[in-house]
GROMACS .gro file of C-alpha atoms in nm:
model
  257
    1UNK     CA    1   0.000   0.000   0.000
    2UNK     CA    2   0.160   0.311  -0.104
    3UNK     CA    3  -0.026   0.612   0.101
    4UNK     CA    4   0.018   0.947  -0.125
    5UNK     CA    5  -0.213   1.179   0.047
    6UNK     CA    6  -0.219   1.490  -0.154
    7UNK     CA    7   0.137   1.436  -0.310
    8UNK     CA    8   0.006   1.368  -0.695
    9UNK     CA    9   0.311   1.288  -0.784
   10UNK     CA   10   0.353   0.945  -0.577
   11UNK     CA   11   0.022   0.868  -0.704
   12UNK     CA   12   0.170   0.839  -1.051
   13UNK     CA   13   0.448   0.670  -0.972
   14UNK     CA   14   0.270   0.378  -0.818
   15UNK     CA   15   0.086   0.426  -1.113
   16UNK     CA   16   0.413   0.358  -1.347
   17UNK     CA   17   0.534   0.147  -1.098
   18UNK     CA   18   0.248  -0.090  -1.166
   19UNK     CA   19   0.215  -0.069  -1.597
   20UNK     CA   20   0.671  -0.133  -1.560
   21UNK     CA   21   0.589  -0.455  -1.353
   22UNK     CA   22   0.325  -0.582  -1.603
   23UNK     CA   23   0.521  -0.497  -1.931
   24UNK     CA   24   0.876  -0.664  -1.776
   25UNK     CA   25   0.694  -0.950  -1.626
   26UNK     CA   26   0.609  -1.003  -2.014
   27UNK     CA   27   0.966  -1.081  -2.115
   28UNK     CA   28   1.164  -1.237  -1.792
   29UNK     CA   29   1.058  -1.376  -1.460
   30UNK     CA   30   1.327  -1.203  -1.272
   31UNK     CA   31   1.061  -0.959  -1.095
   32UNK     CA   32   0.759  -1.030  -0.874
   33UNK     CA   33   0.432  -1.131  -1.024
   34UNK     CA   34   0.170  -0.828  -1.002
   35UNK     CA   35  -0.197  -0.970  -0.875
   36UNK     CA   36  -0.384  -0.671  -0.890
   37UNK     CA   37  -0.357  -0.295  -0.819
   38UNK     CA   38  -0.599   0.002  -0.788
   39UNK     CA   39  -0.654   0.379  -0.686
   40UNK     CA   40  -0.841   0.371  -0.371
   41UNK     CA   41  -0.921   0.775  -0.412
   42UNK     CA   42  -1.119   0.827  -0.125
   43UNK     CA   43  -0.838   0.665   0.105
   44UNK     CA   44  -0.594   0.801  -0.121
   45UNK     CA   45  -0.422   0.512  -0.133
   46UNK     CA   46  -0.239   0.287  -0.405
   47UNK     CA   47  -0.253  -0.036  -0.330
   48UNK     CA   48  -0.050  -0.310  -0.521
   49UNK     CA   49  -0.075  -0.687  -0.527
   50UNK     CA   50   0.242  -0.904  -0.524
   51UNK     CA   51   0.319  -1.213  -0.519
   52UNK     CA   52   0.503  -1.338  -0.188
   53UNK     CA   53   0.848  -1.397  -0.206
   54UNK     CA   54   1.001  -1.607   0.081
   55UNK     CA   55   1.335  -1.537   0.056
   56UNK     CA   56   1.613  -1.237   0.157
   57UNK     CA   57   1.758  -0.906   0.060
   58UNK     CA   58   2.101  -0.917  -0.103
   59UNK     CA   59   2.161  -0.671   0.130
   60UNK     CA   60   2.116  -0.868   0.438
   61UNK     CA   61   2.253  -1.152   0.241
   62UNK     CA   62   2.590  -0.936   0.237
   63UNK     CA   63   2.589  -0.868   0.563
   64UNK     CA   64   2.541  -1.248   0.680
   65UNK     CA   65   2.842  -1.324   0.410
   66UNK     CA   66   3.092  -1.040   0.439
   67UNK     CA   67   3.348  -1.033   0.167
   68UNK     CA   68   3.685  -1.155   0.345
   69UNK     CA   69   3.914  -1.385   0.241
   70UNK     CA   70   3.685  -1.510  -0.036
   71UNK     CA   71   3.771  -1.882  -0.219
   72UNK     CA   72   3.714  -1.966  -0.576
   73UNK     CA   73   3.392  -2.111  -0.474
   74UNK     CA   74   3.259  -1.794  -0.292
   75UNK     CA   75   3.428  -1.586  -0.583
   76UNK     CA   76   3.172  -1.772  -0.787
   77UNK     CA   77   2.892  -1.721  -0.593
   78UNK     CA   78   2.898  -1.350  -0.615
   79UNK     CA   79   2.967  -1.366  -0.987
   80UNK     CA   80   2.663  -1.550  -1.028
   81UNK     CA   81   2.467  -1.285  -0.860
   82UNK     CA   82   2.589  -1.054  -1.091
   83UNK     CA   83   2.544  -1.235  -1.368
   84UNK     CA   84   2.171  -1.302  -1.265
   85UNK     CA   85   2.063  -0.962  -1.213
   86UNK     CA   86   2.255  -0.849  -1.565
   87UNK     CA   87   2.067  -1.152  -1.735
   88UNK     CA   88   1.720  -0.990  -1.607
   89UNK     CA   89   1.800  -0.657  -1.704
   90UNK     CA   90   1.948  -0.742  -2.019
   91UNK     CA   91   1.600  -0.945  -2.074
   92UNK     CA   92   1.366  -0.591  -2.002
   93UNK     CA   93   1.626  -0.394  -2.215
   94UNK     CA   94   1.574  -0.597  -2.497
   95UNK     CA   95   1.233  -0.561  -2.557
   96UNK     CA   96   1.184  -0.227  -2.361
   97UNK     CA   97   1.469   0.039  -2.374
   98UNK     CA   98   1.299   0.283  -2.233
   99UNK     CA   99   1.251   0.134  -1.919
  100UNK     CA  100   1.542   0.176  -1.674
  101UNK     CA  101   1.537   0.041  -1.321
  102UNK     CA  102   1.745   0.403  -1.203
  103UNK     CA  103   1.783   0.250  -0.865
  104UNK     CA  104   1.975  -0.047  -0.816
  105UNK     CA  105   2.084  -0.163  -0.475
  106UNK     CA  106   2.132  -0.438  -0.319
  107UNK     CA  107   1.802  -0.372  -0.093
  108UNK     CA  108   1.592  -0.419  -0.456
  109UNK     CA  109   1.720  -0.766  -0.527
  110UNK     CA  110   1.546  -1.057  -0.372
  111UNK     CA  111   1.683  -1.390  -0.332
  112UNK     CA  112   1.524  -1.710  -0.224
  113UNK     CA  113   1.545  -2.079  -0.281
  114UNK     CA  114   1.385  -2.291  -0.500
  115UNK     CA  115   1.404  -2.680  -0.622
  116UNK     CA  116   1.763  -2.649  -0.460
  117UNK     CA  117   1.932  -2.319  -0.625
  118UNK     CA  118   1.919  -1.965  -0.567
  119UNK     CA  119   1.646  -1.741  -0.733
  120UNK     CA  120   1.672  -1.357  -0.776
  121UNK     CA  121   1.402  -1.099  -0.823
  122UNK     CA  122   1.421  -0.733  -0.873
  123UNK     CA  123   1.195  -0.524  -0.686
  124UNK     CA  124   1.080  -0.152  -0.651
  125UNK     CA  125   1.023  -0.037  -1.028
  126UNK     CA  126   0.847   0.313  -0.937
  127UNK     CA  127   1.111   0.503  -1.098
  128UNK     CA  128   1.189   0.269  -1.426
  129UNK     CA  129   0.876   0.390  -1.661
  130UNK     CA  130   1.032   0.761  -1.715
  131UNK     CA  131   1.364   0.862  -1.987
  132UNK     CA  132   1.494   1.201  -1.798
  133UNK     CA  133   1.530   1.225  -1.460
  134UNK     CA  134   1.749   1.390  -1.260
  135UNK     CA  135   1.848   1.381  -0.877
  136UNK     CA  136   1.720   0.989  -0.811
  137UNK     CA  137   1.890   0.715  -0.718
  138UNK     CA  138   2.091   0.582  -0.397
  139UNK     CA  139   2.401   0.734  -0.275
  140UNK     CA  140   2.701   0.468  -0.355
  141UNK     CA  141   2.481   0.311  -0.665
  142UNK     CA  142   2.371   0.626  -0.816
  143UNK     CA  143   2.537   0.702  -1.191
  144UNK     CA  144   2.690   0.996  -1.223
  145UNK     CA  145   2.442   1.112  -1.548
  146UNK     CA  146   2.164   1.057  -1.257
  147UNK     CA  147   2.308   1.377  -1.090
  148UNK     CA  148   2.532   1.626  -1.204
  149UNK     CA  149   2.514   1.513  -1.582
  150UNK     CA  150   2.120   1.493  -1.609
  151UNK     CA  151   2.102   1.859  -1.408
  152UNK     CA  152   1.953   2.048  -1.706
  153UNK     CA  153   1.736   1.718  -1.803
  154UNK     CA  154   1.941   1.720  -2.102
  155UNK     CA  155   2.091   1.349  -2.048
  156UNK     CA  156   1.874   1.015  -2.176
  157UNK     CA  157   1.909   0.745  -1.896
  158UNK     CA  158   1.967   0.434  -2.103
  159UNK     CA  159   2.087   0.091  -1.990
  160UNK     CA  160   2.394   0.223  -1.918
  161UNK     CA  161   2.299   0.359  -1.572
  162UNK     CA  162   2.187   0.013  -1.448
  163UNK     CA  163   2.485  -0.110  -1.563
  164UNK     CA  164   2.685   0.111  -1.292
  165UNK     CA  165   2.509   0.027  -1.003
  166UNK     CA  166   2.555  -0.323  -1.118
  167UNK     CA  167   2.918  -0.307  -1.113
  168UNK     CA  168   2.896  -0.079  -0.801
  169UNK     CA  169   2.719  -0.386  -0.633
  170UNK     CA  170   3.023  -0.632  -0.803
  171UNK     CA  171   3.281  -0.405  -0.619
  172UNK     CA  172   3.074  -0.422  -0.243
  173UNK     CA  173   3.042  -0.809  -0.333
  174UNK     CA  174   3.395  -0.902  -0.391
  175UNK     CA  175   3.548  -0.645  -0.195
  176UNK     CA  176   3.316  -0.541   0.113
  177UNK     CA  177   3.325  -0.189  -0.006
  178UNK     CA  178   3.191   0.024  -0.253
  179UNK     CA  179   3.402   0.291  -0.483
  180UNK     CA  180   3.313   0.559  -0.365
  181UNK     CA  181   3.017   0.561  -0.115
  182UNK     CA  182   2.868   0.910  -0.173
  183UNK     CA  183   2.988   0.938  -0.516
  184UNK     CA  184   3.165   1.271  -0.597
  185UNK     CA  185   2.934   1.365  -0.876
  186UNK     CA  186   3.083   1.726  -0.929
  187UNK     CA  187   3.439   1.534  -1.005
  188UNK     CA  188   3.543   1.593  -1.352
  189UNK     CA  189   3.589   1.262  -1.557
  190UNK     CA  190   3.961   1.319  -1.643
  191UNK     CA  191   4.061   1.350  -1.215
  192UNK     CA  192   4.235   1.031  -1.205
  193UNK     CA  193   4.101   0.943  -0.805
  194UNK     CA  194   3.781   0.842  -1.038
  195UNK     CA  195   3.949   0.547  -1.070
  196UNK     CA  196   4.037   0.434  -0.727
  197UNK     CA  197   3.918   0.095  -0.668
  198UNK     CA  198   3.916  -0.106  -0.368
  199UNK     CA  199   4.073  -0.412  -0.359
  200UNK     CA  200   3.939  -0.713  -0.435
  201UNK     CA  201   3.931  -0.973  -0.092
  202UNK     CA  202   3.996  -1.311  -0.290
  203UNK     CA  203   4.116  -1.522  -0.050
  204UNK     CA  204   4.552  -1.512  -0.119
  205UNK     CA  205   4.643  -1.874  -0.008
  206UNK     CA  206   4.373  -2.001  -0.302
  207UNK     CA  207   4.377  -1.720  -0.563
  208UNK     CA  208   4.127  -1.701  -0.792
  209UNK     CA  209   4.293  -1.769  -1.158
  210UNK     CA  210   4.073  -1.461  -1.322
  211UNK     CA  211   4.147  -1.216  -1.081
  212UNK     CA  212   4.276  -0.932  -1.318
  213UNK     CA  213   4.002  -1.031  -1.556
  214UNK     CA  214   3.716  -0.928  -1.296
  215UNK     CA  215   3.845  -0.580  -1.213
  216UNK     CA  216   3.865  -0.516  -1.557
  217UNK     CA  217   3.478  -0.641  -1.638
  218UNK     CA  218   3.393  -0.419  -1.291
  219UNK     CA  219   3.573  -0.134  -1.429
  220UNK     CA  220   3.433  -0.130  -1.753
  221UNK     CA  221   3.071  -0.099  -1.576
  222UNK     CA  222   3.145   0.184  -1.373
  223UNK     CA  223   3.326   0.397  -1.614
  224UNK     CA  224   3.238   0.773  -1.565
  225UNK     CA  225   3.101   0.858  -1.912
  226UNK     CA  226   2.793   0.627  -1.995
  227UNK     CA  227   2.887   0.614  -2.303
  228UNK     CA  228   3.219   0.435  -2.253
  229UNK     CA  229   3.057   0.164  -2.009
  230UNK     CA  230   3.083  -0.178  -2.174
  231UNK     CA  231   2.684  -0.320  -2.240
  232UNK     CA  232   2.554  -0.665  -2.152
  233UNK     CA  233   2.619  -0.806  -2.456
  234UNK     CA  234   2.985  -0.830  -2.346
  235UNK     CA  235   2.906  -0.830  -1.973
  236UNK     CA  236   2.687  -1.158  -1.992
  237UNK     CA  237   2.975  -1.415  -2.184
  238UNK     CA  238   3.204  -1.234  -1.972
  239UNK     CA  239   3.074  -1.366  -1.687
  240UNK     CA  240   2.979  -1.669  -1.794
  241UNK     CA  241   3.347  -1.753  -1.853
  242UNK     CA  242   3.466  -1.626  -1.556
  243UNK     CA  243   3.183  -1.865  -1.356
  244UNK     CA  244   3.259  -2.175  -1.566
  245UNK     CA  245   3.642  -2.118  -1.516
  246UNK     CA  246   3.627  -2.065  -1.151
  247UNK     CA  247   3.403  -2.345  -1.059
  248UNK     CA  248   3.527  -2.646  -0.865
  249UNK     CA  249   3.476  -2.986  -1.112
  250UNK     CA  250   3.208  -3.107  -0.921
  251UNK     CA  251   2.982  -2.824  -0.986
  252UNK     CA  252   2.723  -2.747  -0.755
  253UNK     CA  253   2.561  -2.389  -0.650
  254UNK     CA  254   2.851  -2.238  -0.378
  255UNK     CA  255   2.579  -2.015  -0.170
  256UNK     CA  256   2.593  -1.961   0.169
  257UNK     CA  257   2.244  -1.990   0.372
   0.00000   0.00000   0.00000
């Protein structure tokens, strides 16, 4: 139930929020079903239906697994969690451009178990149905184009600012830390402390063999200029190799519950 008393504006976005659940839920399962959803006017309330998901935030997944000392199998783990929320947005891209998720966080991806593995939804689409925005976001996720590039309204959010906060959440996965938690959005694109990164905790006495290979793919994703980020048709195989090179022989999903 989404309460927007006189404020019009949430109204209509738990208005988008609704028609963005229906049109991805066309093309991926990776977000919640939608039951039903109406304008209750006279309580001035918006009230929408979803199905129940008995699972976890990654968030509180993250803090129940801190990244330290991480083995290949663990390494994995967090790749495929990558890879899983890239594969769902790279679904709802495909068939709708225009709609952009804009805030990515670790508190909007569910996970849960079924028939033995590890399922992930995305949640919270209120702010996906719109092309210029300016301002939104979460601190530490947030694009830069989503503040001090989009300003004037002047910037199209494309795929490109998912694809950040994607490789924002790769960095706090595999390293415990993001980038740079309140992003300096003023910071001009050629200061080199842009590129700072925190180090990667891959557990030393096992290293993982692709080490290098993921800070590059994590770097690529967060570059400054939209524009320069790499997309998910390199992202996807990308991680797919990485997965299938790090995995132990005998397989197996390397969660911890």
């Amino acid at each position: 139930r989404i309460a927007y008393g006189d404020r019009k504006k949430l109204r209509e976005q738990a208005g988008r929020e609704a028609v963005a659940m229906q049109k991805v839920r066309e093309v991926t399962n990776g977000v919640p079903k939608l039951l039903d959803h109406w304008d209750d006017s006279r309580r001035r309330c918006y009230y929408l239906v979803m199905e129940h998901l008995p699972g976890t935030t990654l968030k509180e997944w993250m803090q129940r697994n801190p990244a330290e000392d991480l083995s290949p199998g663990e390494v994995v783990f967090r790749l495929v969690i990558l890879r899983e929320i890239c594969r769902i947005l790279d679904q709802i891209n495909r068939k709708y451009p225009i709609i952009v998720h804009k805030d990515i966080k670790p508190e909007n991806v569910m996970m849960y178990r079924k028939d033995k593995r590890t399922e992930f939804r995305l949640i919270d689409f209120g702010i996906a149905y719109t092309s210029f925005v300016k301002g939104i976001g979460t601190a530490g996720y947030q694009a830069p184009e989503q503040s001090n590039r989009g300003r004037d309204g002047s910037v199209r959010i494309t795929c490109a600012t998912d694809i950040f906060a994607v490789g924002q959440i790769g960095y706090e996965l595999l390293s415990g830390t993001l980038p740079m938690p309140a992003v300096a959005y003023a910071m001009d694109p050629a200061d080199k402390s842009w590129r700072i990164r925190p180090q990667l905790h891959i557990a030393s006495h096992e290293p993982y063999p692709d080490a290098a290979r993921i800070e590059e793919l994590l770097q690529g994703m967060t570059e400054y200029l939209p524009e320069k980020r790499i997309g998910y048709h390199e992202i996807l195989p990308q991680l797919n190799f990485l997965i299938a090179r790090g995995k132990p022989r005998s397989g197996g999903d390397h969660s911890k519950e």
